[in-house]
Coordinates of C-alpha atoms in Angstrom, one line a residue:
X1 CA -79.1 67.3 24.3
X2 CA -78.0 65.2 27.3
X3 CA -78.7 61.5 27.5
X4 CA -80.2 60.3 30.8
X5 CA -81.4 57.2 32.5
X6 CA -85.1 56.6 33.0
X7 CA -86.2 54.6 36.0
X8 CA -89.8 53.6 36.4
X9 CA -91.7 51.9 39.2
X10 CA -92.9 48.8 37.2
X11 CA -94.2 47.4 34.0
X12 CA -92.3 46.7 30.8
X13 CA -89.9 49.1 29.1
X14 CA -91.7 51.9 27.3
X15 CA -94.9 51.6 29.3
X16 CA -94.4 54.5 31.7
X17 CA -95.6 58.0 31.1
X18 CA -93.3 61.0 31.3
X19 CA -94.7 61.9 34.7
X20 CA -93.6 58.5 36.0
X21 CA -89.9 58.9 35.0
X22 CA -87.1 59.9 37.2
X23 CA -84.1 61.4 35.4
X24 CA -80.4 61.2 36.1
X25 CA -77.3 61.8 34.0
X26 CA -75.6 58.6 33.0
X27 CA -71.8 58.2 33.3
X28 CA -70.2 59.0 30.0
X29 CA -73.0 61.2 28.8
X30 CA -71.9 64.4 30.6
X31 CA -71.4 67.3 28.1
X32 CA -73.0 65.4 25.2
X33 CA -74.8 68.2 23.5
X34 CA -76.2 69.1 20.1
X35 CA -78.1 71.9 18.5
X36 CA -81.8 70.7 18.4
X37 CA -82.2 71.9 14.8
X38 CA -79.1 70.4 13.2
X39 CA -77.8 67.0 12.5
X40 CA -74.2 65.8 12.3
X41 CA -74.4 62.1 11.3
X42 CA -70.7 61.6 11.7
X43 CA -71.0 62.7 15.3
X44 CA -74.1 60.6 15.8
X45 CA -76.3 63.5 16.6
X46 CA -79.8 64.5 15.4
X47 CA -80.0 66.2 12.0
X48 CA -82.7 67.7 9.9
X49 CA -85.2 67.4 12.7
X50 CA -88.9 67.8 11.8
X51 CA -90.7 67.1 15.1
X52 CA -94.4 67.8 15.3
X53 CA -95.1 69.8 18.5
X54 CA -91.6 69.3 19.9
X55 CA -90.2 72.7 20.8
X56 CA -87.2 71.9 23.0
X57 CA -84.1 69.7 22.9
X58 CA -85.2 68.1 26.2
X59 CA -88.5 67.0 24.6
X60 CA -86.5 65.7 21.7
X61 CA -84.2 63.7 24.0
X62 CA -87.0 62.2 26.0
X63 CA -88.9 61.1 22.9
X64 CA -85.9 59.6 21.3
X65 CA -85.1 57.5 24.4
X66 CA -88.8 56.4 24.8
X67 CA -88.8 55.3 21.1
X68 CA -85.5 53.4 21.5
X69 CA -86.5 51.5 24.6
X70 CA -90.0 50.8 23.3
X71 CA -88.7 49.3 20.0
X72 CA -86.1 47.2 21.9
X73 CA -89.0 45.8 24.0
X74 CA -91.2 45.1 21.0
X75 CA -88.3 43.4 19.2
X76 CA -87.5 41.3 22.3
X77 CA -91.1 40.2 22.6
X78 CA -91.1 39.1 19.0
X79 CA -88.2 36.7 19.8
X80 CA -89.9 35.4 22.9
X81 CA -93.0 34.5 20.8
X82 CA -90.9 33.0 18.0
X83 CA -89.1 30.9 20.6
X84 CA -92.5 29.7 21.9
X85 CA -93.5 28.3 18.5
X86 CA -93.6 24.5 18.9
X87 CA -90.2 23.1 18.2
X88 CA -88.7 26.6 17.9
X89 CA -87.9 25.9 14.2
X90 CA -86.0 29.2 13.8
X91 CA -83.8 28.7 16.9
X92 CA -85.0 32.0 18.4
X93 CA -83.1 33.1 21.5
X94 CA -83.5 36.2 23.7
X95 CA -81.2 37.2 26.6
X96 CA -82.7 39.9 28.9
X97 CA -80.1 39.6 31.6
X98 CA -78.3 42.8 30.7
X99 CA -79.2 46.5 30.1
X100 CA -80.5 45.9 26.6
X101 CA -82.1 42.7 25.1
X102 CA -79.9 40.4 23.0
X103 CA -81.9 38.6 20.3
X104 CA -80.8 35.9 17.8
X105 CA -82.5 33.8 15.2
X106 CA -79.9 31.1 15.1
X107 CA -81.3 29.1 12.2
X108 CA -80.9 32.2 9.9
X109 CA -77.8 34.0 11.2
X110 CA -78.6 37.4 9.7
X111 CA -78.1 40.9 10.8
X112 CA -81.6 41.7 9.8
X113 CA -82.7 39.6 12.8
X114 CA -79.7 39.6 15.1
X115 CA -79.9 43.3 15.8
X116 CA -79.3 45.3 19.0
X117 CA -81.4 48.3 19.7
X118 CA -81.1 50.8 22.5
X119 CA -77.5 50.2 23.4
X120 CA -76.3 53.1 25.4
X121 CA -79.8 54.5 26.0
X122 CA -80.7 52.9 29.4
X123 CA -77.0 52.3 30.2
X124 CA -73.6 53.9 29.3
X125 CA -72.8 51.3 26.6
X126 CA -69.5 50.5 28.3
X127 CA -66.9 48.0 27.0
X128 CA -68.2 45.3 29.4
X129 CA -71.6 45.5 27.8
X130 CA -70.1 45.4 24.3
X131 CA -68.0 42.3 25.3
X132 CA -71.3 40.7 26.5
X133 CA -72.8 41.3 23.0
X134 CA -69.8 39.8 21.2
X135 CA -69.7 36.8 23.5
X136 CA -73.5 36.2 23.2
X137 CA -73.3 35.8 19.4
X138 CA -70.0 34.0 19.4
X139 CA -71.3 31.4 21.9
X140 CA -74.4 30.8 19.6
X141 CA -72.2 30.4 16.5
X142 CA -73.7 33.5 14.9
X143 CA -71.3 35.3 12.5
X144 CA -73.8 38.1 11.4
X145 CA -75.2 40.7 13.8
X146 CA -75.5 44.4 14.0
X147 CA -75.8 47.2 16.6
X148 CA -78.0 50.2 15.7
X149 CA -76.8 53.4 17.4
X150 CA -79.2 56.2 18.0
X151 CA -78.2 59.8 18.5
X152 CA -78.8 59.5 22.2
X153 CA -76.0 57.0 22.5
X154 CA -72.7 58.3 24.1
X155 CA -70.2 59.3 21.5
X156 CA -67.5 56.8 22.7
X157 CA -69.7 53.7 22.1
X158 CA -69.0 53.8 18.4
X159 CA -65.2 53.6 18.9
X160 CA -65.7 50.8 21.5
X161 CA -67.7 48.8 18.9
X162 CA -64.9 49.3 16.4
X163 CA -62.3 47.9 18.9
X164 CA -64.6 44.9 19.4
X165 CA -64.5 44.1 15.7
X166 CA -67.6 45.7 14.4
X167 CA -67.5 48.2 11.5
X168 CA -69.7 51.0 10.5
X169 CA -71.5 50.6 7.1
X170 CA -73.3 53.1 4.9
X171 CA -76.7 51.5 5.6
X172 CA -78.9 53.0 8.3
X173 CA -82.3 53.2 9.7
X174 CA -84.5 56.3 9.8
X175 CA -86.9 56.4 12.7
X176 CA -90.1 58.2 12.1
X177 CA -92.9 59.2 14.5
X178 CA -96.1 61.2 15.1
X179 CA -97.4 62.5 18.3
X180 CA -101.1 61.4 18.7
X181 CA -101.8 62.7 22.2
X182 CA -100.4 65.1 24.8
X183 CA -97.5 64.0 26.9
X184 CA -99.6 64.1 30.1
X185 CA -101.6 61.2 28.7
X186 CA -104.7 63.1 27.5
X187 CA -105.4 62.8 23.8
X188 CA -106.0 66.2 22.2
X189 CA -105.3 68.6 19.4
X190 CA -101.8 67.2 18.8
X191 CA -103.3 64.2 17.0
X192 CA -104.2 64.1 13.3
X193 CA -107.6 65.7 13.6
X194 CA -110.9 64.1 12.7
X195 CA -109.7 61.4 10.3
X196 CA -113.1 60.2 9.1
X197 CA -112.2 59.1 5.5
X198 CA -108.9 57.2 5.8
X199 CA -108.6 56.6 2.0
X200 CA -109.1 60.3 1.2
X201 CA -106.4 61.2 3.7
X202 CA -104.0 58.5 2.5
X203 CA -104.2 59.0 -1.2
X204 CA -102.4 62.1 -2.4
X205 CA -104.3 61.8 -5.8
X206 CA -107.7 61.9 -4.1
X207 CA -108.7 58.4 -5.3
X208 CA -111.9 57.2 -3.7
X209 CA -111.0 53.5 -4.3
X210 CA -112.4 51.5 -1.4
X211 CA -110.0 50.0 1.1
X212 CA -111.2 46.7 2.6
X213 CA -109.1 46.9 5.8
X214 CA -109.6 44.3 8.5
X215 CA -108.1 43.3 11.8
X216 CA -106.7 39.8 11.5
X217 CA -106.8 36.9 13.9
X218 CA -105.0 33.6 14.5
X219 CA -107.2 32.1 11.8
X220 CA -105.4 34.3 9.2
X221 CA -101.9 33.3 10.3
X222 CA -101.3 31.0 7.3
X223 CA -102.2 33.8 4.9
X224 CA -100.1 36.3 6.7
X225 CA -97.0 34.0 6.7
X226 CA -97.4 33.2 3.0
X227 CA -97.8 36.9 2.0
X228 CA -94.8 38.0 4.0
X229 CA -92.6 35.2 2.6
X230 CA -93.5 36.3 -0.9
X231 CA -93.3 40.0 -0.3
X232 CA -89.9 39.8 1.3
X233 CA -88.4 37.3 -1.1
X234 CA -87.9 35.0 1.9
X235 CA -88.5 31.8 0.0
X236 CA -84.8 31.9 -0.7
X237 CA -83.9 31.4 3.0
X238 CA -82.4 28.2 4.1
X239 CA -85.4 27.6 6.4
X240 CA -89.0 28.8 6.2
X241 CA -89.4 32.2 7.8
X242 CA -93.2 31.8 8.0
X243 CA -93.0 31.1 11.8
X244 CA -91.3 34.4 12.3
X245 CA -94.0 36.3 10.5
X246 CA -96.8 34.5 12.3
X247 CA -95.5 34.2 15.8
X248 CA -97.1 37.4 17.0
X249 CA -100.5 36.8 15.3
X250 CA -103.2 36.6 17.9
X251 CA -100.9 37.5 20.7
X252 CA -101.4 40.2 23.3
X253 CA -99.9 43.5 22.5
X254 CA -99.8 42.8 18.7
X255 CA -102.6 43.7 16.3
X256 CA -102.3 42.5 12.7
X257 CA -104.2 44.3 9.9
X258 CA -104.8 43.3 6.3
X259 CA -106.0 44.9 3.1
X260 CA -108.1 42.7 1.0
X261 CA -108.8 42.9 -2.8
X262 CA -111.6 40.5 -4.0
X263 CA -111.3 38.8 -0.6
X264 CA -107.6 38.1 -1.2
X265 CA -105.1 39.3 1.5
X266 CA -102.7 41.6 -0.4
X267 CA -101.1 43.8 2.3
X268 CA -100.4 43.4 6.0
X269 CA -99.0 45.4 8.9
X270 CA -98.7 45.2 12.7
X271 CA -99.5 47.6 15.5
X272 CA -97.8 46.9 18.8
X273 CA -99.0 48.9 21.8
X274 CA -97.3 49.1 25.2
X275 CA -98.9 51.7 27.5
X276 CA -98.8 55.0 25.8
X277 CA -96.3 53.9 23.1
X278 CA -97.3 52.4 19.7
X279 CA -95.0 50.9 17.1
X280 CA -95.9 49.9 13.6
X281 CA -94.0 47.5 11.4
X282 CA -93.9 44.1 9.5
X283 CA -95.5 45.8 6.5
X284 CA -95.7 43.6 3.4
X285 CA -97.5 44.0 0.1
X286 CA -98.1 41.5 -2.6
X287 CA -95.8 42.3 -5.6
X288 CA -98.8 42.7 -7.9
X289 CA -100.4 45.4 -5.7
X290 CA -97.5 47.7 -4.9
X291 CA -97.8 51.4 -5.7
X292 CA -101.4 51.4 -4.7
X293 CA -101.0 53.2 -1.4
X294 CA -102.2 50.2 0.6
X295 CA -99.4 50.5 3.2
X296 CA -100.2 54.2 3.6
X297 CA -103.8 53.3 4.2
X298 CA -102.7 50.7 6.9
X299 CA -100.5 53.3 8.5
X300 CA -103.4 55.8 8.9
X301 CA -105.7 53.0 10.2
X302 CA -103.1 52.0 12.8
X303 CA -102.5 55.6 13.8
X304 CA -106.2 56.1 14.4
X305 CA -106.5 52.9 16.4
X306 CA -103.4 53.7 18.5
X307 CA -104.9 57.1 19.3
X308 CA -108.2 55.5 20.3
X309 CA -106.3 53.1 22.6
X310 CA -104.8 56.1 24.5
X311 CA -101.3 56.2 23.0
X312 CA -99.4 59.4 22.9
X313 CA -96.6 58.5 20.4
X314 CA -96.6 56.2 17.4
X315 CA -93.2 55.3 15.7
X316 CA -91.7 53.1 13.1
X317 CA -88.4 52.6 11.3
X318 CA -87.2 51.8 7.8
X319 CA -84.1 51.6 5.7
X320 CA -82.9 55.1 5.1
X321 CA -82.3 54.6 1.4
X322 CA -85.8 53.3 0.9
X323 CA -88.0 55.9 2.5
X324 CA -90.4 57.6 0.2
X325 CA -91.3 61.2 1.3
X326 CA -94.5 61.1 -0.7
X327 CA -95.8 57.9 0.9
X328 CA -94.7 58.6 4.5
X329 CA -97.4 59.7 6.9
X330 CA -95.0 60.0 9.9
X331 CA -92.2 62.6 10.4
X332 CA -88.5 62.0 10.5
X333 CA -87.2 61.8 14.1
X334 CA -83.5 60.7 13.7
X335 CA -81.1 58.4 11.9
X336 CA -79.5 55.3 13.4
X337 CA -76.0 54.2 12.3
X338 CA -75.3 50.5 11.7
X339 CA -72.2 48.8 13.1
X340 CA -72.0 45.2 11.8
X341 CA -70.2 42.0 12.4
X342 CA -70.0 39.7 9.4
X343 CA -71.7 40.5 6.1
X344 CA -73.5 43.7 5.0
X345 CA -76.9 44.0 6.7
X346 CA -80.0 43.2 4.8
X347 CA -83.2 45.1 4.8
X348 CA -84.5 46.1 8.2
X349 CA -87.5 44.7 10.0

């Protein structure tokens, strides 16, 4: 496939439909091609593609670029909201002055938060852009950060990151997705059809156990923060990470969901919608309630709600070595490579 620049008339990144996009080849992307049905991870190209209703490499390229830019926007918005928490206890910083947002959680200094997404997607990822990334974190006193490269990134970006002092590690992120509407904006047969009984669909063993799934509000923020801190083992952090997990609660563009057992919140997850794009993440389950398919139930609920909201694509990401084929509802799209500065990256978002 060839990587291209997308220009749209207005709105935030990821909000435009395909019809609104104007396409042009970016410098440095000429001749970048790959078989749409193969994957060469070393070359940074798509492998083992299982794309629902995607029949051409051009579709594949466009979807990958939309997913990258949308995730970058969602991540940047999380940092804006974290910075707006009174006193900014986590030292959240977001720089939007360049081609891709640069985020930092300065009170934590971890590659799990200090992560660059979409480098080389809406720009060629040239050495000046990489120098800007290095300077940004150096000036903030951050030793640990990572750049996540998608297959649509120009091939020479990886070597430029190496010259800048970042190294590739074995960790990676697998991006998953599902088309829930047609690309022209009308929802139709491409979606999961007639999901009336979410639990029956979610549970591969056919369990009829009731799922008490609720949309959460700002009144639930304290419970959401406490559950995430426990589920992620974040109590060991130098500062409380609760403000990070609660910053988006009750904010526009972010819907939080919870599974309750005996009126106790035991599983949470987020749905972020921007135009026709939907992202899910921040999933956390109480240790006592794991392996009960609660996250799977939340995924289906969010998928159904995203479709009802008019979205055409829903996507997420997770650590490649932790994905479970049995529990995933979404399909593999591509694998990102990690280039890190400082220590090994921790678990993804």
